[in-house]
XYZ file of C-alpha atoms in Angstrom:
679
model
C 188.587 111.068 109.746
C 184.999 111.749 107.829
C 183.667 115.784 106.531
C 181.172 116.405 108.744
C 177.844 118.104 107.193
C 178.085 121.891 108.087
C 175.982 123.224 110.949
C 175.323 126.119 108.529
C 174.507 124.221 105.946
C 171.512 122.949 107.913
C 168.014 124.302 105.924
C 165.672 125.611 108.150
C 165.540 123.917 111.699
C 165.321 127.190 113.620
C 164.569 126.114 116.814
C 166.550 122.879 116.590
C 169.510 125.414 115.281
C 168.886 128.137 118.383
C 167.965 125.562 121.105
C 171.759 123.773 120.776
C 173.664 127.252 119.531
C 171.984 128.181 122.927
C 173.522 125.448 125.039
C 177.060 125.675 123.047
C 177.620 129.075 124.692
C 176.323 127.490 128.339
C 176.330 124.288 129.369
C 174.471 124.894 132.150
C 171.077 125.474 129.865
C 170.463 121.998 130.644
C 170.866 119.954 127.080
C 168.398 119.796 124.286
C 165.261 116.617 123.642
C 165.481 116.974 120.358
C 161.555 115.591 119.073
C 160.868 114.250 115.504
C 160.078 112.466 112.913
C 162.553 110.191 111.299
C 164.050 112.511 108.165
C 164.078 115.911 109.546
C 168.191 116.318 110.213
C 168.619 115.665 113.669
C 171.132 113.992 114.212
C 172.443 115.975 111.406
C 172.623 119.154 113.316
C 173.951 117.377 116.675
C 177.021 115.826 114.902
C 177.568 119.125 113.186
C 177.586 121.187 116.593
C 180.671 119.824 118.023
C 182.981 121.526 114.871
C 181.306 124.523 116.135
C 182.455 123.935 119.986
C 185.479 126.036 120.632
C 188.944 123.341 121.763
C 189.360 122.370 125.174
C 192.497 123.022 127.208
C 193.317 118.483 128.831
C 196.003 117.482 130.823
C 198.047 115.529 128.939
C 197.313 112.326 128.600
C 194.404 112.756 131.490
C 192.013 110.112 130.399
C 189.219 112.440 131.767
C 190.247 114.894 130.138
C 191.403 117.571 133.546
C 191.615 121.511 132.752
C 195.310 122.268 132.933
C 194.332 125.285 134.877
C 191.622 123.197 137.656
C 192.829 120.036 137.185
C 189.798 117.372 139.680
C 191.358 116.917 142.738
C 189.477 113.308 142.881
C 190.409 112.514 139.227
C 191.553 108.673 139.398
C 194.151 109.523 136.839
C 195.900 112.688 139.476
C 196.492 113.679 141.166
C 197.439 116.529 138.834
C 200.134 119.478 138.384
C 198.816 122.884 137.180
C 200.634 123.911 134.471
C 200.747 124.175 130.765
C 198.721 120.836 128.385
C 197.592 120.166 125.297
C 194.065 121.280 123.017
C 191.703 118.717 121.201
C 188.675 119.481 119.151
C 185.727 118.983 121.229
C 184.557 115.592 121.330
C 180.593 114.496 120.915
C 180.193 110.705 122.373
C 177.345 108.865 121.092
C 175.736 106.391 123.833
C 173.999 103.197 121.474
C 170.840 101.934 122.883
C 172.030 98.608 123.784
C 175.031 99.904 125.992
C 175.894 98.431 129.482
C 175.813 100.372 132.743
C 179.475 99.566 132.521
C 179.512 101.176 129.083
C 178.487 104.028 129.885
C 179.999 104.320 133.768
C 182.733 102.958 133.392
C 183.750 99.803 134.557
C 186.170 98.406 138.011
C 188.052 95.425 138.330
C 186.811 93.803 141.413
C 189.044 91.071 140.934
C 191.966 93.498 141.455
C 190.201 95.530 144.227
C 190.024 92.763 146.440
C 193.042 90.912 146.006
C 195.291 94.210 145.060
C 193.233 96.900 146.945
C 194.408 98.610 143.478
C 190.875 100.882 142.031
C 191.572 100.066 138.637
C 189.346 101.428 136.520
C 188.364 102.182 133.118
C 186.806 104.656 132.302
C 183.246 104.436 130.443
C 181.692 107.266 127.885
C 180.315 110.029 130.125
C 184.423 109.836 131.073
C 184.713 110.358 127.781
C 182.068 112.975 126.993
C 184.144 115.114 129.555
C 183.873 118.911 128.249
C 182.468 117.746 125.176
C 179.380 116.596 124.143
C 177.148 113.929 124.545
C 174.750 112.490 122.082
C 172.247 110.095 122.954
C 169.986 108.895 119.659
C 166.561 107.675 120.026
C 166.911 108.550 123.933
C 163.117 107.339 124.355
C 164.448 103.596 123.826
C 167.635 103.786 125.987
C 166.282 101.010 129.322
C 165.629 103.282 132.509
C 168.090 102.474 134.636
C 170.916 103.848 131.883
C 168.799 107.439 131.584
C 169.288 107.780 135.318
C 172.324 107.504 135.078
C 173.060 109.520 133.129
C 170.759 112.319 133.718
C 172.576 112.155 137.922
C 175.610 112.594 136.164
C 174.357 115.511 133.947
C 173.227 117.280 137.228
C 175.799 116.796 139.311
C 178.821 117.421 137.309
C 179.881 113.931 138.384
C 179.563 109.685 137.587
C 180.226 107.640 140.733
C 181.295 104.013 140.310
C 180.432 101.942 142.997
C 181.370 97.644 143.748
C 181.040 96.336 146.499
C 182.178 99.233 148.232
C 184.997 99.905 146.173
C 184.173 103.556 144.671
C 185.655 105.481 141.923
C 184.660 109.130 141.585
C 185.386 111.704 138.025
C 184.229 114.901 136.417
C 181.467 113.856 133.971
C 180.749 117.348 132.345
C 178.762 117.779 129.369
C 176.016 118.777 126.732
C 174.007 116.628 126.807
C 171.693 115.802 123.642
C 168.776 113.328 123.217
C 166.810 112.913 119.436
C 163.526 110.395 119.394
C 160.761 109.739 117.677
C 157.606 110.168 120.016
C 155.771 107.325 117.730
C 158.818 104.931 119.057
C 157.136 105.576 122.589
C 157.694 108.400 125.058
C 159.792 109.744 128.439
C 158.135 109.434 131.625
C 157.888 112.823 133.036
C 160.280 113.036 135.014
C 162.495 112.149 132.788
C 161.582 114.964 129.675
C 162.111 117.389 132.911
C 165.966 116.235 133.131
C 166.595 118.320 129.746
C 166.354 121.652 129.543
C 165.154 122.940 125.984
C 162.808 120.677 123.995
C 161.987 121.356 120.348
C 159.567 119.647 118.149
C 161.339 119.171 113.951
C 158.649 118.486 111.415
C 160.123 118.243 107.356
C 159.141 121.126 105.798
C 156.323 120.845 103.397
C 157.372 123.796 100.887
C 158.745 122.453 98.017
C 161.005 124.747 97.451
C 162.602 124.274 100.980
C 162.817 120.128 99.860
C 164.530 120.839 96.805
C 167.295 122.955 98.511
C 167.681 120.027 101.676
C 167.897 117.846 97.901
C 170.411 119.738 96.701
C 172.442 120.053 99.513
C 172.816 117.054 100.551
C 173.483 115.145 97.172
C 176.335 118.144 96.524
C 177.374 117.304 100.328
C 177.888 113.122 99.475
C 179.385 113.947 96.128
C 182.639 115.443 97.775
C 182.096 116.437 101.876
C 185.812 117.512 101.222
C 184.833 119.935 98.989
C 180.936 120.936 100.165
C 182.162 122.361 103.482
C 185.114 124.116 102.000
C 181.875 125.852 100.991
C 180.574 126.749 103.633
C 183.507 127.748 106.142
C 182.897 131.147 106.183
C 179.704 130.670 107.226
C 181.163 128.025 110.120
C 183.564 130.420 110.706
C 181.235 133.804 111.998
C 179.341 131.330 113.452
C 181.864 130.384 115.886
C 183.946 133.381 116.310
C 180.282 134.545 117.834
C 179.632 131.433 120.359
C 182.891 132.339 121.709
C 181.870 136.245 121.562
C 178.205 134.846 123.028
C 180.543 133.189 125.988
C 182.786 136.360 126.882
C 179.394 137.738 127.422
C 177.177 135.923 129.317
C 179.152 137.471 132.609
C 177.901 140.342 132.478
C 173.819 140.206 131.101
C 171.268 141.527 133.233
C 168.036 139.631 134.731
C 165.913 142.352 136.102
C 163.973 142.047 138.286
C 160.862 142.464 135.792
C 162.209 139.658 133.420
C 162.399 137.375 136.541
C 158.561 138.472 137.331
C 158.153 137.361 134.121
C 159.333 134.431 133.940
C 157.988 132.764 137.788
C 154.357 134.086 136.455
C 154.577 132.498 133.324
C 155.708 129.123 135.040
C 152.711 129.655 137.946
C 150.496 130.114 134.530
C 150.609 126.813 133.057
C 150.960 125.074 136.325
C 155.291 123.515 135.323
C 156.056 120.945 138.417
C 158.668 122.196 140.398
C 161.028 125.088 140.127
C 163.200 123.695 137.456
C 161.014 125.217 134.027
C 162.479 128.931 136.538
C 165.580 128.063 136.315
C 165.994 126.900 133.292
C 163.899 129.438 131.245
C 166.332 132.029 133.567
C 169.852 130.702 132.017
C 167.904 131.090 128.943
C 166.687 133.912 128.842
C 170.143 135.258 130.179
C 171.726 132.886 127.017
C 169.646 134.672 124.453
C 170.444 138.405 125.177
C 174.358 136.880 125.283
C 174.097 135.729 121.859
C 172.141 138.882 120.406
C 175.202 140.748 121.539
C 172.799 142.336 124.313
C 174.067 141.870 128.666
C 169.723 143.277 128.703
C 167.109 140.043 128.820
C 163.886 141.356 127.095
C 160.711 140.398 127.266
C 161.176 138.551 124.150
C 164.056 136.407 125.993
C 161.408 134.962 128.004
C 158.899 134.834 125.617
C 162.049 132.321 123.211
C 163.213 131.161 126.634
C 159.249 129.835 127.206
C 158.481 128.501 124.033
C 161.902 126.329 124.300
C 161.846 125.839 128.040
C 158.029 124.437 129.234
C 156.818 122.257 126.012
C 157.722 119.516 127.458
C 156.751 120.528 130.940
C 153.562 121.081 131.098
C 151.801 117.901 130.078
C 149.617 116.643 132.693
C 149.335 112.580 131.833
C 151.829 110.742 128.477
C 148.168 111.194 126.306
C 149.048 114.996 126.475
C 150.346 116.601 123.197
C 153.756 118.621 123.434
C 153.787 122.541 123.332
C 152.328 126.006 124.816
C 149.054 127.827 123.614
C 150.978 131.223 122.440
C 147.936 133.041 123.156
C 148.118 132.571 126.578
C 151.743 133.546 127.360
C 151.469 136.717 125.565
C 148.288 137.554 127.705
C 150.805 136.441 131.000
C 153.911 138.082 129.843
C 151.645 141.387 128.683
C 149.756 141.035 132.218
C 153.379 141.987 134.330
C 154.781 144.157 131.827
C 157.384 144.418 129.937
C 161.158 143.247 130.313
C 163.873 145.406 131.260
C 164.372 148.087 128.450
C 166.890 147.867 125.864
C 169.902 150.174 124.851
C 169.458 152.076 121.686
C 172.821 150.800 120.426
C 170.985 147.535 120.771
C 172.863 145.651 117.750
C 170.993 143.890 115.132
C 169.985 140.030 116.761
C 170.437 138.388 113.183
C 172.910 135.951 112.132
C 175.027 133.894 110.123
C 173.767 130.516 111.173
C 169.649 131.004 112.037
C 169.859 134.529 114.128
C 168.963 135.221 117.984
C 165.480 135.375 117.992
C 163.491 132.263 114.730
C 160.243 132.529 114.016
C 158.040 133.097 117.167
C 155.327 130.397 114.530
C 157.056 127.794 115.491
C 155.593 124.068 116.236
C 154.187 124.632 119.617
C 150.671 126.116 118.430
C 147.896 126.518 120.540
C 145.829 123.209 121.660
C 142.240 122.524 121.484
C 139.662 123.326 124.069
C 138.332 120.179 125.645
C 134.816 119.882 124.892
C 132.714 121.476 127.283
C 131.004 118.983 129.514
C 127.133 120.348 129.326
C 127.469 120.384 125.472
C 128.575 117.026 125.707
C 125.981 115.960 128.526
C 123.275 117.342 126.798
C 123.730 115.488 123.187
C 121.729 112.394 122.723
C 122.389 108.849 123.079
C 122.905 106.824 119.612
C 120.898 103.994 120.444
C 122.600 100.446 118.181
C 120.820 99.692 115.379
C 118.430 96.033 116.112
C 120.660 92.798 115.080
C 119.823 89.025 116.101
C 121.853 88.271 118.240
C 123.502 85.795 120.642
C 120.804 85.030 123.670
C 118.310 86.474 122.638
C 119.598 90.068 122.991
C 119.601 92.362 119.943
C 122.659 94.059 118.388
C 123.065 97.099 116.407
C 124.426 97.292 112.702
C 125.096 99.918 111.763
C 127.801 101.725 112.316
C 128.366 104.091 114.999
C 130.199 107.472 114.486
C 133.057 107.473 117.532
C 132.398 108.263 120.645
C 134.571 109.911 123.639
C 136.821 108.046 126.463
C 135.623 108.534 129.966
C 138.079 109.758 132.511
C 140.598 107.622 133.234
C 141.142 105.584 136.696
C 143.800 103.476 138.587
C 143.854 100.294 137.813
C 144.393 97.617 138.979
C 147.484 95.485 138.420
C 147.535 92.721 135.511
C 150.762 90.835 135.851
C 152.143 87.496 133.978
C 152.866 85.053 135.995
C 155.819 83.319 136.535
C 159.281 84.181 136.553
C 160.963 86.347 133.262
C 163.696 87.303 131.256
C 162.592 90.290 129.418
C 163.099 93.820 129.388
C 163.695 96.240 132.421
C 160.285 97.665 133.067
C 157.391 98.080 135.655
C 154.380 94.209 135.469
C 155.991 91.254 136.484
C 158.113 89.327 137.738
C 161.469 88.192 135.681
C 165.771 88.385 136.562
C 166.789 90.854 136.131
C 170.071 93.029 136.165
C 168.693 95.379 139.227
C 166.124 94.496 141.621
C 166.424 92.364 144.754
C 169.446 89.473 145.130
C 168.457 86.230 145.070
C 171.450 84.113 144.583
C 174.836 83.258 142.363
C 176.075 81.645 139.555
C 178.543 81.760 138.340
C 179.039 85.019 135.608
C 178.751 84.593 131.967
C 181.012 87.196 130.179
C 182.022 90.633 131.680
C 181.199 90.848 135.507
C 178.397 93.251 136.459
C 177.029 92.807 139.363
C 179.336 91.031 142.308
C 177.721 88.579 144.960
C 180.682 88.815 147.745
C 179.814 86.606 150.475
C 179.421 83.518 147.739
C 182.562 85.325 145.971
C 183.976 84.327 149.466
C 183.130 80.987 149.700
C 183.991 79.828 146.503
C 187.592 81.138 147.460
C 188.033 79.879 150.572
C 188.844 76.535 151.054
C 191.699 77.559 148.493
C 193.642 79.803 150.330
C 196.222 76.906 151.680
C 196.701 76.085 148.168
C 197.164 78.789 147.021
C 200.212 79.830 149.553
C 197.978 83.267 150.924
C 200.538 84.412 153.736
C 199.090 88.104 154.524
C 196.069 88.960 155.458
C 195.108 89.307 151.336
C 192.522 87.861 150.333
C 193.662 85.325 147.399
C 191.180 85.329 145.311
C 190.992 83.707 141.743
C 189.089 84.548 138.346
C 187.062 81.304 138.911
C 185.353 82.484 142.013
C 184.188 84.963 141.039
C 180.292 85.125 141.567
C 177.892 86.729 140.343
C 174.995 87.877 141.865
C 171.416 86.764 140.120
C 168.533 89.003 140.327
C 165.311 89.612 140.832
C 163.292 92.349 139.176
C 160.619 93.420 137.335
C 159.871 93.331 133.019
C 158.024 94.937 130.868
C 155.383 92.906 128.687
C 153.721 93.390 125.244
C 149.495 93.737 126.373
C 147.898 93.474 124.209
C 144.558 94.549 123.667
C 141.263 92.825 121.413
C 137.854 95.288 122.017
C 134.778 94.352 120.776
C 133.410 97.466 118.781
C 130.400 95.800 117.604
C 126.977 96.499 117.778
C 127.058 95.223 121.176
C 128.829 97.418 122.767
C 127.713 100.639 120.525
C 125.222 102.664 123.364
C 126.910 106.168 123.823
C 127.489 105.632 127.628
C 128.960 102.011 127.725
C 131.413 102.185 124.460
C 132.169 105.706 126.925
C 132.657 103.387 129.044
C 134.215 100.370 127.527
C 137.419 103.375 126.091
C 137.891 105.326 128.930
C 139.041 101.445 130.750
C 141.729 100.877 128.337
C 142.693 104.282 128.231
C 143.216 103.834 132.058
C 144.808 100.629 131.140
C 146.926 102.403 128.820
C 147.842 104.819 131.036
C 149.197 102.006 133.487
C 150.634 100.258 130.563
C 152.581 103.069 129.956
C 153.489 103.487 132.982
C 154.584 99.622 133.885
C 157.061 100.177 130.451
C 154.998 97.801 128.161
C 155.162 97.468 124.575
C 151.056 97.871 123.303
C 149.199 96.101 120.664
C 145.571 97.236 119.662
C 143.516 95.046 117.251
C 139.169 96.587 116.779
C 136.842 93.790 115.737
C 133.375 93.951 114.128
C 131.347 93.569 111.267
C 132.739 90.554 109.571
C 136.425 90.948 110.259
C 138.871 91.868 113.064
C 141.615 94.546 112.231
C 144.710 95.128 113.506
C 143.937 98.897 114.452
C 148.443 99.423 115.828
C 150.945 96.652 115.374
C 152.593 95.927 118.894
C 154.963 99.465 119.534
C 156.362 101.031 122.260
C 154.381 104.215 121.686
C 151.394 104.385 124.190
C 150.639 107.871 122.488
C 149.896 106.123 119.612
C 146.837 103.522 121.203
C 145.326 106.208 122.649
C 145.239 107.741 119.678
C 143.456 105.067 117.501
C 141.189 104.221 120.593
C 139.985 107.765 120.518
C 138.340 107.771 116.808
C 136.856 103.539 117.373
C 133.792 103.701 115.893
C 131.490 100.989 116.555
C 128.519 99.182 114.773
C 127.769 95.484 113.361
C 128.350 92.198 114.264
C 130.485 90.499 116.525
C 132.470 88.006 114.416
C 134.995 87.193 117.965
C 136.845 84.287 117.045
C 138.146 86.622 114.282
C 139.335 88.907 116.392
C 141.160 85.437 118.897
C 142.016 84.501 115.623
C 144.122 88.112 114.490
C 145.825 88.129 118.100
C 147.208 84.984 117.926
C 148.733 85.708 114.224
C 149.830 88.731 116.019
C 151.577 86.803 119.156
C 153.225 84.244 116.662
C 154.799 87.404 115.526
C 156.358 88.935 118.186
C 157.547 85.798 119.415
C 160.177 85.333 116.767
C 160.623 88.789 116.770
C 161.126 89.481 120.421
C 161.227 85.617 122.260
C 161.722 86.914 125.410
C 159.281 89.894 126.247
C 156.248 87.627 127.660
C 152.564 88.915 125.740
C 149.000 89.359 128.717
C 146.288 89.472 126.350
C 143.585 91.302 127.726
C 140.312 90.869 125.582
C 137.262 93.500 126.244
C 133.867 92.111 125.178
C 130.775 91.714 126.557
C 131.884 87.572 125.819
C 128.850 87.565 122.576
C 129.509 86.199 119.008
C 127.369 86.416 115.918
C 127.959 86.354 112.003
C 128.672 83.197 110.388
C 128.028 79.527 110.910
C 128.002 78.690 114.642
C 130.418 81.494 115.753
C 129.842 80.585 119.209
C 132.057 77.322 118.998
C 134.186 79.348 116.856
C 135.194 81.674 119.337
C 135.561 78.693 121.916
C 138.224 76.452 119.439
C 140.130 80.270 118.270
C 140.242 81.081 122.693
C 141.929 77.480 123.206
C 144.074 78.866 120.921
C 145.890 80.325 123.470
C 145.092 78.854 125.368
C 147.575 75.762 124.353
C 149.855 78.368 124.150
C 150.081 79.108 127.644
C 149.415 82.875 126.938
C 148.227 84.833 129.957
C 145.203 86.384 129.868
C 142.471 88.752 131.377
C 139.138 89.745 130.060
C 137.420 92.320 130.498
C 133.907 92.032 130.888
C 132.189 95.026 129.780
C 128.376 93.443 130.247
C 125.969 95.190 131.734
C 122.251 95.349 132.705
C 120.504 94.306 135.756
C 120.487 90.532 133.656
C 123.341 89.612 133.104
C 124.805 86.268 130.593
C 128.301 85.519 131.762
C 128.947 85.051 128.334
C 133.018 87.054 129.173
C 133.434 84.641 132.032
C 132.739 81.576 130.097
C 135.010 83.023 127.361
C 137.669 83.379 129.842
C 137.578 79.778 131.385
C 138.808 78.691 127.455
C 140.902 81.266 127.302
C 142.212 79.675 130.654
C 142.372 83.155 132.298
C 140.446 85.019 134.475
C 137.231 87.705 133.702
C 136.926 90.925 135.658
C 133.996 93.930 135.716
C 134.548 97.327 134.619
C 133.783 97.556 138.171
C 136.784 95.472 139.261
C 139.247 96.964 137.331
C 138.958 100.229 139.623
C 140.116 97.928 142.739
C 143.337 99.414 144.067
C 144.632 96.342 144.234
C 144.241 92.930 142.143
C 146.353 90.670 144.961
C 146.006 87.457 143.498
C 145.271 87.712 139.908
C 148.247 86.515 139.061
C 147.494 83.591 141.056
C 144.035 83.325 139.409
C 145.422 83.373 135.937
C 147.814 80.893 136.819
C 145.322 78.854 138.364
C 142.804 78.826 135.623
C 145.003 77.763 133.041
C 145.790 74.436 135.048
C 142.490 73.862 135.969
C 142.061 74.537 132.226
C 144.875 72.291 131.514
C 143.957 69.430 133.307
C 139.316 69.555 132.687
C 141.392 68.752 128.465
C-alpha cells in the first residue's frame, strides 16, 4: 500500500484544512465542497485526511462496517450479536465520475429474487464508505441522478436499493467530500446546499510558498516513507487533537447570544431555508471544541459563516460565491457579541493549521451594482456608418462593451427526434431514468427490470422447466430490460453577431440579455455551451464547448462590437466546431443558435457566401434557431431567410419571452424537411 502524503505537510490552504478537520471532529457538520483551480492540493488534502481519522471498531465479517456495540438491526449481513469486534483504519472511498448507479448503491440479483425469494445483494460504494469518508472528485461532472442518490444517503444516513418491490436497506453514514473546478461547470443550487461547508482554494502567488510546495512534493516523490516519517510527530499531534475535540464536543455550550447572531446572519444574507442556520450552529460548536473551549464565541460564529454561507447566497448561477465580510461584521456587531470566553481559554493555535485561520480568505466583498440612474444617463453611442446590405448603414468602428439587460425566462428550444446523449433536461432521449416505453433483452448487467415482459417471456416454458410449486421458474434469457424515455442535455452553440449593425447600446444590451437568458436556460437543462462571435473580417471562438455556463456569461459581458458583418465566417467557424465535437462526443446532439439581424457585409458577394455556409449546416441536419434581432418599423426579414437556408426556424427577441414554444421542435423538423424537398 502506498504511503499517503502527510496532511500536516500541505502548504497553506488554511480554510481547506480547517474545513476537513472540523468534519473529522463532527461528521454532523455535513461534509465539504472544495472549489478551486486545478493543481491546488484538493485531492491530496482529502486523501491525506484518512491517516488522521481514528480507527473504527467493526463486526467481524460484516460488509457494511456495523459497530460491534450497536449493530444495525436491519443490516443485510445481520442480525449481529453485540460483542467484541475488530479495529481497522477509517476508509477513504473514491467515487469515479463514470460510476454506474449499481456501483454506487449496490446491485440486487433480480433473477434470484424472483425465482427463489432471496435478497442476494452486492454492496456498492456507499456500503464501503459507511463510517468513513466518501470522496467525489469532479463532483460537478457527476450525473444528476447519482448526485441525488449520494446526497440523499448522506442526509438520511442510510441507502435504499429497490427493484420491482424487493428492497434492501443498509447504514451509510460517511463524511462527504467533493472537489470541483468551477471552470468545468457548476452544481445546481439545491445540490450545493446539501454540502455543509465550502471552501475556495487557489495557488499562492507568493514565490516563497510556491518554492516550499515544490520542495516538499519532490522530497515526497523521491522517498514517500522517509518524507512521511519526518512529519510523523505533527501527524500524531493532530490526530490526538481530533480525538480530544471529539471528546469535548458534547460539553460545548451554544448560548442564546450566539444563536441570535447565527439567525441574524442567515437572514441578512437571505439564504433559503433553515439548513444554513443548523449547519452554522454545528460548525460554530465544532470550532469551539477544536479550539479547546466549551463556550461558542463571536469569532466562532464569524468563521462558521465564512465556511457555511458562501455557496448558499448565490441567487442565480452567474453569481460568484462569497460573502461581503464588512456586512458580516456589521451584522455580528449589531446583534451583540457571543458569550464571554473563560479567562483561562487555551491557545487555539495548534499543529496542522490552528483553530482560526486568517480571516481574510478568498471570499472578499463583492462589487456593488451599477447605479441604474447613472447607467440610464449615459448617452447612447451610435455606430459609425458603413454601407451595409439593404442600404442601411452599419458601424465600422469598435464600440466598448455594454451591460446585458435583465435576463428573463425563455421559450423551450429542443432538438427534434430521439437522442441517446448525456442525461439532461432539454431534448427527448432514451435514458436510464424516465417513463417506461418498452422492453428489450439486457445488454450487459440488468439495471431496470421490465417485470411484465420478463413474466411473459418465462411463462411459455414453465411446463418444460418442470415447474411444480408456486414460484415462477425464471432463467437469465427470460429477463427483459425496461427501455425508458427521458431528457438529454445538448450542445448549445451560440453564434452571436457583434458587428456594427448590432452596436447601438440599447439594442446590444437587449441582445446580450437574450443570450444571457438562453445561457441560464442551458444551465438549468444541463447543457454544454459554446460561444462564437463574428465581426470585422472574421469569426472568433470566444468559448470552446464547455459545461461552464458561467464562463460563457463572463465572455458575453465583455464582448465588444463594431465593424462589418462576416456572417459566412461565423457559420463556417460553427461548422468546424461542431465537426470536432461530433468526433469527441457523438452522442451529444447540437443545437445551433444564431443571434443576428441577418445582414451580411464585407468581401465579394457576402450574401451568397452566407447562404452557402448556412446550407452546410442544413445538409448535416443540424437543428438550428435564428434569434432575429432586427428592430425598427421597417424590417427586411433577412433573419427569417437565413433560418430557411439553415433548415431551422426564426424567433424574434419578443417571441423568445413567451411562456411556451410548443411546436418549435415540429417547426424545426418541418422546416428541415421542407428545405430538403425544395433542394
